[in-house]
Amino acid sequence: MAKASSKTSAPTINIGISEKDRAAIAQGLSRLLADTYTLYLTTHNFHWNVTGPMFNTLHTMFMVQYTELWNAVDPIAERIRSLGHVAPGSYADFGKLASVPDAPSKPPKALDMVRVLVEGHEAVARTARSLFAVVDKASDEPTADLLTQRLTVHEQAAWMLRSLLED
């Protein structure tokens, strides 16, 4: 009687998207994940450290935004996994992949925090938008849907933050 092999291999992924396209999409989503996580950390930092006459407004707004960002990282990472790739999950990985700069070591003044977050949301929107060419080419509707949702959130957050900077 032949002994069953203890080695098992994962079945080949056959979802109608080539390995090359899945790899390119996963790489782009990894950048989006890194940007989202970095912006989450910066927003949470600012929530903790904001001061001044707009404290209550900004403290509350930042909490809403960092909560939304926190809830976004899991679907992005899970989409990477659905495509058959490993999701990055370390600060070292995120530092290499992110286009959003890390939070400043010394918390800036309240309105400078708002400016930093506007730039961060706009950067994440650019990262998401940059993926549409490969996603459309691969007919990857689930990723396109995810990107559309992320763009809506980041563009709206940037608008609301920019509104605070107007005279």
GROMACS .gro file of N, CA and C in nm:
model
  501
    1MET      N    1   0.085  -0.117   0.000
    1MET     CA    2   0.000   0.000   0.000
    1MET      C    3   0.090   0.123   0.000
    2ALA      N    4   0.066   0.213  -0.090
    2ALA     CA    5   0.148   0.334  -0.101
    2ALA      C    6   0.112   0.429   0.011
    3LYS      N    7   0.215   0.486   0.067
    3LYS     CA    8   0.195   0.582   0.176
    3LYS      C    9   0.158   0.718   0.117
    4ALA      N   10   0.059   0.780   0.174
    4ALA     CA   11   0.016   0.913   0.127
    4ALA      C   12   0.126   1.013   0.156
    5SER      N   13   0.150   1.098   0.064
    5SER     CA   14   0.253   1.202   0.083
    5SER      C   15   0.206   1.303   0.187
    6SER      N   16   0.299   1.342   0.273
    6SER     CA   17   0.265   1.442   0.374
    6SER      C   18   0.275   1.583   0.319
    7LYS      N   19   0.331   1.592   0.200
    7LYS     CA   20   0.342   1.724   0.138
    7LYS      C   21   0.213   1.755   0.062
    8THR      N   22   0.167   1.875   0.083
    8THR     CA   23   0.052   1.920   0.005
    8THR      C   24   0.089   2.051  -0.060
    9SER      N   25   0.039   2.072  -0.176
    9SER     CA   26   0.063   2.200  -0.242
    9SER      C   27  -0.071   2.266  -0.269
   10ALA      N   28  -0.066   2.395  -0.267
   10ALA     CA   29  -0.189   2.470  -0.293
   10ALA      C   30  -0.227   2.452  -0.439
   11PRO      N   31  -0.355   2.440  -0.463
   11PRO     CA   32  -0.399   2.431  -0.602
   11PRO      C   33  -0.365   2.558  -0.679
   12THR      N   34  -0.347   2.543  -0.806
   12THR     CA   35  -0.321   2.657  -0.892
   12THR      C   36  -0.442   2.750  -0.891
   13ILE      N   37  -0.415   2.879  -0.886
   13ILE     CA   38  -0.523   2.978  -0.888
   13ILE      C   39  -0.569   2.996  -1.031
   14ASN      N   40  -0.698   2.981  -1.052
   14ASN     CA   41  -0.756   2.993  -1.186
   14ASN      C   42  -0.884   3.076  -1.176
   15ILE      N   43  -0.867   3.206  -1.159
   15ILE     CA   44  -0.983   3.296  -1.143
   15ILE      C   45  -1.006   3.382  -1.267
   16GLY      N   46  -0.933   3.352  -1.374
   16GLY     CA   47  -0.951   3.428  -1.497
   16GLY      C   48  -0.861   3.550  -1.508
   17ILE      N   49  -0.764   3.560  -1.417
   17ILE     CA   50  -0.665   3.668  -1.421
   17ILE      C   51  -0.529   3.602  -1.423
   18SER      N   52  -0.446   3.637  -1.519
   18SER     CA   53  -0.315   3.573  -1.533
   18SER      C   54  -0.229   3.598  -1.409
   19GLU      N   55  -0.132   3.511  -1.388
   19GLU     CA   56  -0.039   3.528  -1.276
   19GLU      C   57   0.034   3.662  -1.287
   20LYS      N   58   0.073   3.698  -1.407
   20LYS     CA   59   0.144   3.825  -1.426
   20LYS      C   60   0.058   3.943  -1.382
   21ASP      N   61  -0.069   3.943  -1.423
   21ASP     CA   62  -0.159   4.051  -1.385
   21ASP      C   63  -0.191   4.046  -1.235
   22ARG      N   64  -0.211   3.925  -1.181
   22ARG     CA   65  -0.236   3.915  -1.037
   22ARG      C   66  -0.118   3.970  -0.957
   23ALA      N   67   0.004   3.941  -1.003
   23ALA     CA   68   0.124   3.990  -0.934
   23ALA      C   69   0.132   4.142  -0.942
   24ALA      N   70   0.102   4.198  -1.058
   24ALA     CA   71   0.108   4.345  -1.074
   24ALA      C   72   0.001   4.412  -0.988
   25ILE      N   73  -0.118   4.355  -0.986
   25ILE     CA   74  -0.226   4.413  -0.905
   25ILE      C   75  -0.191   4.401  -0.757
   26ALA      N   76  -0.141   4.284  -0.715
   26ALA     CA   77  -0.104   4.265  -0.575
   26ALA      C   78   0.006   4.363  -0.533
   27GLN      N   79   0.101   4.389  -0.621
   27GLN     CA   80   0.207   4.485  -0.591
   27GLN      C   81   0.148   4.625  -0.573
   28GLY      N   82   0.057   4.663  -0.661
   28GLY     CA   83  -0.007   4.793  -0.648
   28GLY      C   84  -0.092   4.802  -0.521
   29LEU      N   85  -0.165   4.694  -0.492
   29LEU     CA   86  -0.244   4.693  -0.369
   29LEU      C   87  -0.155   4.695  -0.244
   30SER      N   88  -0.036   4.639  -0.254
   30SER     CA   89   0.059   4.645  -0.143
   30SER      C   90   0.101   4.789  -0.116
   31ARG      N   91   0.119   4.866  -0.223
   31ARG     CA   92   0.151   5.009  -0.207
   31ARG      C   93   0.032   5.082  -0.145
   32LEU      N   94  -0.089   5.047  -0.190
   32LEU     CA   95  -0.210   5.109  -0.133
   32LEU      C   96  -0.224   5.074   0.014
   33LEU      N   97  -0.196   4.950   0.049
   33LEU     CA   98  -0.203   4.907   0.189
   33LEU      C   99  -0.100   4.984   0.272
   34ALA      N  100   0.020   4.998   0.222
   34ALA     CA  101   0.125   5.072   0.294
   34ALA      C  102   0.086   5.218   0.311
   35ASP      N  103   0.033   5.279   0.208
   35ASP     CA  104  -0.011   5.419   0.217
   35ASP      C  105  -0.125   5.433   0.318
   36THR      N  106  -0.220   5.341   0.312
   36THR     CA  107  -0.335   5.347   0.402
   36THR      C  108  -0.293   5.331   0.547
   37TYR      N  109  -0.206   5.235   0.572
   37TYR     CA  110  -0.161   5.211   0.709
   37TYR      C  111  -0.079   5.328   0.762
   38THR      N  112   0.006   5.383   0.678
   38THR     CA  113   0.088   5.498   0.718
   38THR      C  114   0.000   5.619   0.748
   39LEU      N  115  -0.100   5.643   0.664
   39LEU     CA  116  -0.192   5.754   0.688
   39LEU      C  117  -0.276   5.727   0.813
   40TYR      N  118  -0.315   5.602   0.835
   40TYR     CA  119  -0.385   5.567   0.959
   40TYR      C  120  -0.301   5.606   1.081
   41LEU      N  121  -0.175   5.566   1.081
   41LEU     CA  122  -0.089   5.593   1.196
   41LEU      C  123  -0.070   5.743   1.218
   42THR      N  124  -0.050   5.817   1.110
   42THR     CA  125  -0.036   5.963   1.121
   42THR      C  126  -0.163   6.025   1.175
   43THR      N  127  -0.278   5.983   1.124
   43THR     CA  128  -0.406   6.039   1.169
   43THR      C  129  -0.430   6.007   1.316
   44HIS      N  130  -0.398   5.888   1.358
   44HIS     CA  131  -0.416   5.851   1.498
   44HIS      C  132  -0.321   5.931   1.586
   45ASN      N  133  -0.198   5.949   1.541
   45ASN     CA  134  -0.099   6.032   1.611
   45ASN      C  135  -0.154   6.173   1.630
   46PHE      N  136  -0.209   6.230   1.525
   46PHE     CA  137  -0.262   6.367   1.533
   46PHE      C  138  -0.383   6.372   1.625
   47HIS      N  139  -0.466   6.269   1.625
   47HIS     CA  140  -0.579   6.261   1.716
   47HIS      C  141  -0.531   6.272   1.861
   48TRP      N  142  -0.424   6.201   1.892
   48TRP     CA  143  -0.370   6.203   2.028
   48TRP      C  144  -0.308   6.337   2.064
   49ASN      N  145  -0.249   6.404   1.967
   49ASN     CA  146  -0.161   6.517   1.997
   49ASN      C  147  -0.211   6.654   1.953
   50VAL      N  148  -0.330   6.662   1.897
   50VAL     CA  149  -0.382   6.791   1.854
   50VAL      C  150  -0.410   6.881   1.976
   51THR      N  151  -0.384   7.009   1.961
   51THR     CA  152  -0.411   7.108   2.065
   51THR      C  153  -0.465   7.234   1.999
   52GLY      N  154  -0.512   7.325   2.080
   52GLY     CA  155  -0.554   7.455   2.030
   52GLY      C  156  -0.704   7.472   2.028
   53PRO      N  157  -0.749   7.587   1.974
   53PRO     CA  158  -0.891   7.621   1.980
   53PRO      C  159  -0.981   7.526   1.900
   54MET      N  160  -0.924   7.453   1.803
   54MET     CA  161  -1.004   7.359   1.723
   54MET      C  162  -0.992   7.216   1.778
   55PHE      N  163  -0.943   7.202   1.902
   55PHE     CA  164  -0.916   7.070   1.956
   55PHE      C  165  -1.034   6.975   1.941
   56ASN      N  166  -1.149   7.011   1.991
   56ASN     CA  167  -1.262   6.916   1.991
   56ASN      C  168  -1.301   6.877   1.849
   57THR      N  169  -1.310   6.974   1.760
   57THR     CA  170  -1.347   6.946   1.622
   57THR      C  171  -1.248   6.852   1.555
   58LEU      N  172  -1.118   6.884   1.569
   58LEU     CA  173  -1.017   6.803   1.502
   58LEU      C  174  -0.999   6.668   1.570
   59HIS      N  175  -1.002   6.665   1.701
   59HIS     CA  176  -0.989   6.539   1.774
   59HIS      C  177  -1.099   6.441   1.728
   60THR      N  178  -1.220   6.489   1.716
   60THR     CA  179  -1.332   6.406   1.673
   60THR      C  180  -1.319   6.369   1.525
   61MET      N  181  -1.285   6.465   1.441
   61MET     CA  182  -1.270   6.439   1.298
   61MET      C  183  -1.160   6.337   1.273
   62PHE      N  184  -1.047   6.354   1.340
   62PHE     CA  185  -0.936   6.261   1.323
   62PHE      C  186  -0.975   6.120   1.368
   63MET      N  187  -1.056   6.108   1.474
   63MET     CA  188  -1.100   5.977   1.520
   63MET      C  189  -1.186   5.909   1.414
   64VAL      N  190  -1.277   5.983   1.355
   64VAL     CA  191  -1.360   5.927   1.249
   64VAL      C  192  -1.271   5.880   1.133
   65GLN      N  193  -1.173   5.964   1.098
   65GLN     CA  194  -1.087   5.929   0.984
   65GLN      C  195  -0.995   5.812   1.014
   66TYR      N  196  -0.932   5.809   1.133
   66TYR     CA  197  -0.843   5.695   1.159
   66TYR      C  198  -0.921   5.566   1.173
   67THR      N  199  -1.043   5.572   1.223
   67THR     CA  200  -1.126   5.452   1.234
   67THR      C  201  -1.159   5.399   1.095
   68GLU      N  202  -1.192   5.488   1.005
   68GLU     CA  203  -1.223   5.447   0.867
   68GLU      C  204  -1.099   5.385   0.803
   69LEU      N  205  -0.982   5.448   0.822
   69LEU     CA  206  -0.857   5.395   0.766
   69LEU      C  207  -0.825   5.257   0.824
   70TRP      N  208  -0.843   5.242   0.956
   70TRP     CA  209  -0.817   5.113   1.019
   70TRP      C  210  -0.906   5.005   0.958
   71ASN      N  211  -1.032   5.038   0.936
   71ASN     CA  212  -1.124   4.942   0.878
   71ASN      C  213  -1.095   4.913   0.731
   72ALA      N  214  -1.017   4.997   0.666
   72ALA     CA  215  -0.985   4.977   0.524
   72ALA      C  216  -0.869   4.882   0.502
   73VAL      N  217  -0.778   4.870   0.598
   73VAL     CA  218  -0.657   4.791   0.573
   73VAL      C  219  -0.689   4.642   0.552
   74ASP      N  220  -0.785   4.589   0.626
   74ASP     CA  221  -0.815   4.447   0.614
   74ASP      C  222  -0.869   4.409   0.476
   75PRO      N  223  -0.967   4.480   0.422
   75PRO     CA  224  -1.012   4.444   0.286
   75PRO      C  225  -0.902   4.456   0.180
   76ILE      N  226  -0.814   4.552   0.194
   76ILE     CA  227  -0.703   4.564   0.097
   76ILE      C  228  -0.612   4.443   0.109
   77ALA      N  229  -0.572   4.410   0.232
   77ALA     CA  230  -0.484   4.294   0.253
   77ALA      C  231  -0.551   4.164   0.207
   78GLU      N  232  -0.679   4.151   0.236
   78GLU     CA  233  -0.748   4.028   0.196
   78GLU      C  234  -0.763   4.018   0.044
   79ARG      N  235  -0.772   4.130  -0.024
   79ARG     CA  236  -0.776   4.124  -0.171
   79ARG      C  237  -0.641   4.077  -0.224
   80ILE      N  238  -0.532   4.124  -0.164
   80ILE     CA  239  -0.399   4.077  -0.204
   80ILE      C  240  -0.392   3.925  -0.187
   81ARG      N  241  -0.440   3.875  -0.075
   81ARG     CA  242  -0.439   3.730  -0.048
   81ARG      C  243  -0.529   3.656  -0.149
   82SER      N  244  -0.642   3.715  -0.183
   82SER     CA  245  -0.732   3.652  -0.280
   82SER      C  246  -0.667   3.636  -0.416
   83LEU      N  247  -0.573   3.725  -0.444
   83LEU     CA  248  -0.500   3.718  -0.570
   83LEU      C  249  -0.382   3.622  -0.564
   84GLY      N  250  -0.362   3.560  -0.447
   84GLY     CA  251  -0.257   3.459  -0.435
   84GLY      C  252  -0.123   3.511  -0.389
   85HIS      N  253  -0.120   3.629  -0.331
   85HIS     CA  254   0.007   3.689  -0.288
   85HIS      C  255   0.003   3.720  -0.139
   86VAL      N  256   0.121   3.739  -0.084
   86VAL     CA  257   0.135   3.770   0.058
   86VAL      C  258   0.118   3.920   0.077
   87ALA      N  259   0.038   3.957   0.174
   87ALA     CA  260   0.018   4.099   0.206
   87ALA      C  261   0.133   4.146   0.295
   88PRO      N  262   0.192   4.261   0.265
   88PRO     CA  263   0.296   4.312   0.354
   88PRO      C  264   0.235   4.348   0.488
   89GLY      N  265   0.314   4.336   0.594
   89GLY     CA  266   0.258   4.364   0.724
   89GLY      C  267   0.359   4.408   0.828
   90SER      N  268   0.470   4.466   0.783
   90SER     CA  269   0.568   4.516   0.879
   90SER      C  270   0.595   4.663   0.851
   91TYR      N  271   0.640   4.733   0.954
   91TYR     CA  272   0.676   4.873   0.935
   91TYR      C  273   0.787   4.886   0.831
   92ALA      N  274   0.880   4.791   0.829
   92ALA     CA  275   0.988   4.795   0.729
   92ALA      C  276   0.929   4.785   0.588
   93ASP      N  277   0.838   4.690   0.568
   93ASP     CA  278   0.774   4.676   0.436
   93ASP      C  279   0.698   4.803   0.400
   94PHE      N  280   0.618   4.852   0.494
   94PHE     CA  281   0.538   4.971   0.467
   94PHE      C  282   0.627   5.090   0.435
   95GLY      N  283   0.739   5.104   0.506
   95GLY     CA  284   0.831   5.215   0.480
   95GLY      C  285   0.887   5.212   0.339
   96LYS      N  286   0.910   5.092   0.287
   96LYS     CA  287   0.963   5.078   0.150
   96LYS      C  288   0.857   5.103   0.044
   97LEU      N  289   0.732   5.068   0.077
   97LEU     CA  290   0.625   5.072  -0.023
   97LEU      C  291   0.545   5.203  -0.025
   98ALA      N  292   0.540   5.273   0.087
   98ALA     CA  293   0.449   5.387   0.100
   98ALA      C  294   0.500   5.511   0.027
   99SER      N  295   0.406   5.582  -0.031
   99SER     CA  296   0.437   5.715  -0.086
   99SER      C  297   0.402   5.823   0.016
  100VAL      N  298   0.325   5.787   0.117
  100VAL     CA  299   0.287   5.879   0.224
  100VAL      C  300   0.402   5.883   0.325
  101PRO      N  301   0.452   6.002   0.356
  101PRO     CA  302   0.561   6.007   0.455
  101PRO      C  303   0.513   5.971   0.595
  102ASP      N  304   0.607   5.922   0.675
  102ASP     CA  305   0.576   5.890   0.814
  102ASP      C  306   0.536   6.016   0.888
  103ALA      N  307   0.465   5.999   0.999
  103ALA     CA  308   0.424   6.112   1.082
  103ALA      C  309   0.548   6.186   1.133
  104PRO      N  310   0.539   6.317   1.144
  104PRO     CA  311   0.652   6.391   1.199
  104PRO      C  312   0.676   6.351   1.344
  105SER      N  313   0.804   6.349   1.385
  105SER     CA  314   0.838   6.310   1.523
  105SER      C  315   0.778   6.406   1.624
  106LYS      N  316   0.781   6.535   1.591
  106LYS     CA  317   0.721   6.635   1.679
  106LYS      C  318   0.587   6.676   1.618
  107PRO      N  319   0.479   6.661   1.692
  107PRO     CA  320   0.349   6.696   1.635
  107PRO      C  321   0.344   6.843   1.592
  108PRO      N  322   0.298   6.868   1.470
  108PRO     CA  323   0.286   7.007   1.423
  108PRO      C  324   0.165   7.076   1.487
  109LYS      N  325   0.152   7.204   1.460
  109LYS     CA  326   0.034   7.280   1.503
  109LYS      C  327  -0.089   7.223   1.432
  110ALA      N  328  -0.206   7.250   1.487
  110ALA     CA  329  -0.331   7.190   1.441
  110ALA      C  330  -0.353   7.206   1.290
  111LEU      N  331  -0.342   7.328   1.238
  111LEU     CA  332  -0.370   7.347   1.095
  111LEU      C  333  -0.263   7.284   1.008
  112ASP      N  334  -0.140   7.272   1.060
  112ASP     CA  335  -0.037   7.201   0.986
  112ASP      C  336  -0.068   7.051   0.983
  113MET      N  337  -0.128   7.000   1.090
  113MET     CA  338  -0.175   6.861   1.089
  113MET      C  339  -0.276   6.841   0.977
  114VAL      N  340  -0.368   6.936   0.965
  114VAL     CA  341  -0.470   6.928   0.861
  114VAL      C  342  -0.403   6.925   0.723
  115ARG      N  343  -0.304   7.011   0.702
  115ARG     CA  344  -0.232   7.014   0.573
  115ARG      C  345  -0.164   6.880   0.545
  116VAL      N  346  -0.099   6.825   0.645
  116VAL     CA  347  -0.032   6.695   0.629
  116VAL      C  348  -0.134   6.588   0.590
  117LEU      N  349  -0.249   6.590   0.653
  117LEU     CA  350  -0.351   6.489   0.623
  117LEU      C  351  -0.413   6.509   0.485
  118VAL      N  352  -0.430   6.635   0.444
  118VAL     CA  353  -0.478   6.659   0.306
  118VAL      C  354  -0.381   6.595   0.208
  119GLU      N  355  -0.253   6.623   0.226
  119GLU     CA  356  -0.151   6.567   0.135
  119GLU      C  357  -0.152   6.415   0.140
  120GLY      N  358  -0.171   6.358   0.259
  120GLY     CA  359  -0.176   6.213   0.272
  120GLY      C  360  -0.294   6.151   0.201
  121HIS      N  361  -0.412   6.208   0.218
  121HIS     CA  362  -0.530   6.154   0.150
  121HIS      C  363  -0.517   6.168  -0.001
  122GLU      N  364  -0.461   6.279  -0.046
  122GLU     CA  365  -0.441   6.296  -0.190
  122GLU      C  366  -0.340   6.195  -0.244
  123ALA      N  367  -0.234   6.166  -0.167
  123ALA     CA  368  -0.134   6.067  -0.209
  123ALA      C  369  -0.196   5.928  -0.218
  124VAL      N  370  -0.278   5.892  -0.121
  124VAL     CA  371  -0.343   5.761  -0.125
  124VAL      C  372  -0.438   5.753  -0.245
  125ALA      N  373  -0.508   5.861  -0.272
  125ALA     CA  374  -0.597   5.863  -0.390
  125ALA      C  375  -0.516   5.843  -0.518
  126ARG      N  376  -0.400   5.907  -0.528
  126ARG     CA  377  -0.316   5.889  -0.647
  126ARG      C  378  -0.269   5.744  -0.660
  127THR      N  379  -0.232   5.684  -0.547
  127THR     CA  380  -0.189   5.544  -0.550
  127THR      C  381  -0.304   5.455  -0.598
  128ALA      N  382  -0.421   5.474  -0.543
  128ALA     CA  383  -0.537   5.393  -0.584
  128ALA      C  384  -0.566   5.414  -0.733
  129ARG      N  385  -0.567   5.537  -0.776
  129ARG     CA  386  -0.600   5.569  -0.915
  129ARG      C  387  -0.498   5.507  -1.013
  130SER      N  388  -0.372   5.499  -0.969
  130SER     CA  389  -0.267   5.447  -1.058
  130SER      C  390  -0.285   5.299  -1.090
  131LEU      N  391  -0.367   5.229  -1.017
  131LEU     CA  392  -0.386   5.086  -1.038
  131LEU      C  393  -0.491   5.053  -1.143
  132PHE      N  394  -0.572   5.149  -1.180
  132PHE     CA  395  -0.686   5.118  -1.266
  132PHE      C  396  -0.645   5.062  -1.402
  133ALA      N  397  -0.533   5.103  -1.459
  133ALA     CA  398  -0.496   5.053  -1.592
  133ALA      C  399  -0.478   4.901  -1.589
  134VAL      N  400  -0.399   4.850  -1.494
  134VAL     CA  401  -0.376   4.706  -1.489
  134VAL      C  402  -0.501   4.632  -1.443
  135VAL      N  403  -0.577   4.691  -1.352
  135VAL     CA  404  -0.700   4.629  -1.303
  135VAL      C  405  -0.803   4.618  -1.415
  136ASP      N  406  -0.818   4.726  -1.493
  136ASP     CA  407  -0.912   4.723  -1.606
  136ASP      C  408  -0.868   4.623  -1.712
  137LYS      N  409  -0.738   4.622  -1.742
  137LYS     CA  410  -0.685   4.528  -1.842
  137LYS      C  411  -0.714   4.384  -1.803
  138ALA      N  412  -0.706   4.354  -1.674
  138ALA     CA  413  -0.727   4.218  -1.625
  138ALA      C  414  -0.874   4.186  -1.598
  139SER      N  415  -0.963   4.281  -1.621
  139SER     CA  416  -1.105   4.265  -1.588
  139SER      C  417  -1.124   4.222  -1.443
  140ASP      N  418  -1.050   4.289  -1.354
  140ASP     CA  419  -1.055   4.257  -1.210
  140ASP      C  420  -1.154   4.350  -1.142
  141GLU      N  421  -1.281   4.317  -1.158
  141GLU     CA  422  -1.388   4.401  -1.104
  141GLU      C  423  -1.386   4.413  -0.952
  142PRO      N  424  -1.356   4.307  -0.877
  142PRO     CA  425  -1.352   4.324  -0.730
  142PRO      C  426  -1.248   4.427  -0.686
  143THR      N  427  -1.131   4.424  -0.749
  143THR     CA  428  -1.030   4.524  -0.714
  143THR      C  429  -1.073   4.662  -0.761
  144ALA      N  430  -1.133   4.672  -0.879
  144ALA     CA  431  -1.181   4.801  -0.927
  144ALA      C  432  -1.284   4.859  -0.830
  145ASP      N  433  -1.372   4.774  -0.779
  145ASP     CA  434  -1.472   4.818  -0.683
  145ASP      C  435  -1.405   4.868  -0.555
  146LEU      N  436  -1.308   4.794  -0.505
  146LEU     CA  437  -1.234   4.834  -0.386
  146LEU      C  438  -1.166   4.969  -0.408
  147LEU      N  439  -1.102   4.985  -0.524
  147LEU     CA  440  -1.033   5.111  -0.554
  147LEU      C  441  -1.131   5.227  -0.563
  148THR      N  442  -1.246   5.204  -0.624
  148THR     CA  443  -1.348   5.309  -0.633
  148THR      C  444  -1.394   5.352  -0.494
  149GLN      N  445  -1.416   5.254  -0.407
  149GLN     CA  446  -1.455   5.287  -0.269
  149GLN      C  447  -1.347   5.368  -0.199
  150ARG      N  448  -1.222   5.327  -0.216
  150ARG     CA  449  -1.112   5.398  -0.150
  150ARG      C  450  -1.098   5.540  -0.205
  151LEU      N  451  -1.110   5.555  -0.334
  151LEU     CA  452  -1.101   5.689  -0.394
  151LEU      C  453  -1.209   5.780  -0.339
  152THR      N  454  -1.330   5.730  -0.328
  152THR     CA  455  -1.440   5.810  -0.276
  152THR      C  456  -1.407   5.859  -0.136
  153VAL      N  457  -1.360   5.771  -0.050
  153VAL     CA  458  -1.327   5.807   0.088
  153VAL      C  459  -1.214   5.911   0.092
  154HIS      N  460  -1.107   5.886   0.019
  154HIS     CA  461  -0.989   5.975   0.028
  154HIS      C  462  -1.014   6.111  -0.035
  155GLU      N  463  -1.085   6.114  -0.146
  155GLU     CA  464  -1.115   6.243  -0.207
  155GLU      C  465  -1.209   6.325  -0.119
  156GLN      N  466  -1.306   6.260  -0.056
  156GLN     CA  467  -1.397   6.331   0.032
  156GLN      C  468  -1.324   6.379   0.158
  157ALA      N  469  -1.240   6.296   0.216
  157ALA     CA  470  -1.165   6.337   0.335
  157ALA      C  471  -1.073   6.456   0.303
  158ALA      N  472  -1.006   6.451   0.189
  158ALA     CA  473  -0.918   6.561   0.151
  158ALA      C  474  -0.999   6.690   0.133
  159TRP      N  475  -1.115   6.681   0.071
  159TRP     CA  476  -1.201   6.799   0.054
  159TRP      C  477  -1.242   6.856   0.190
  160MET      N  478  -1.286   6.769   0.281
  160MET     CA  479  -1.330   6.818   0.411
  160MET      C  480  -1.214   6.882   0.488
  161LEU      N  481  -1.099   6.823   0.482
  161LEU     CA  482  -0.982   6.881   0.549
  161LEU      C  483  -0.942   7.012   0.484
  162ARG      N  484  -0.940   7.016   0.350
  162ARG     CA  485  -0.904   7.141   0.280
  162ARG      C  486  -1.000   7.253   0.320
  163SER      N  487  -1.127   7.219   0.342
  163SER     CA  488  -1.227   7.320   0.378
  163SER      C  489  -1.189   7.389   0.508
  164LEU      N  490  -1.123   7.320   0.597
  164LEU     CA  491  -1.080   7.379   0.723
  164LEU      C  492  -0.968   7.484   0.705
  165LEU      N  493  -0.900   7.477   0.591
  165LEU     CA  494  -0.788   7.565   0.565
  165LEU      C  495  -0.829   7.693   0.492
  166GLU      N  496  -0.955   7.701   0.448
  166GLU     CA  497  -1.001   7.818   0.375
  166GLU      C  498  -1.032   7.932   0.472
  167ASP      N  499  -1.013   8.052   0.425
  167ASP     CA  500  -1.043   8.170   0.508
  167ASP      C  501  -1.190   8.200   0.510
   0.00000   0.00000   0.00000
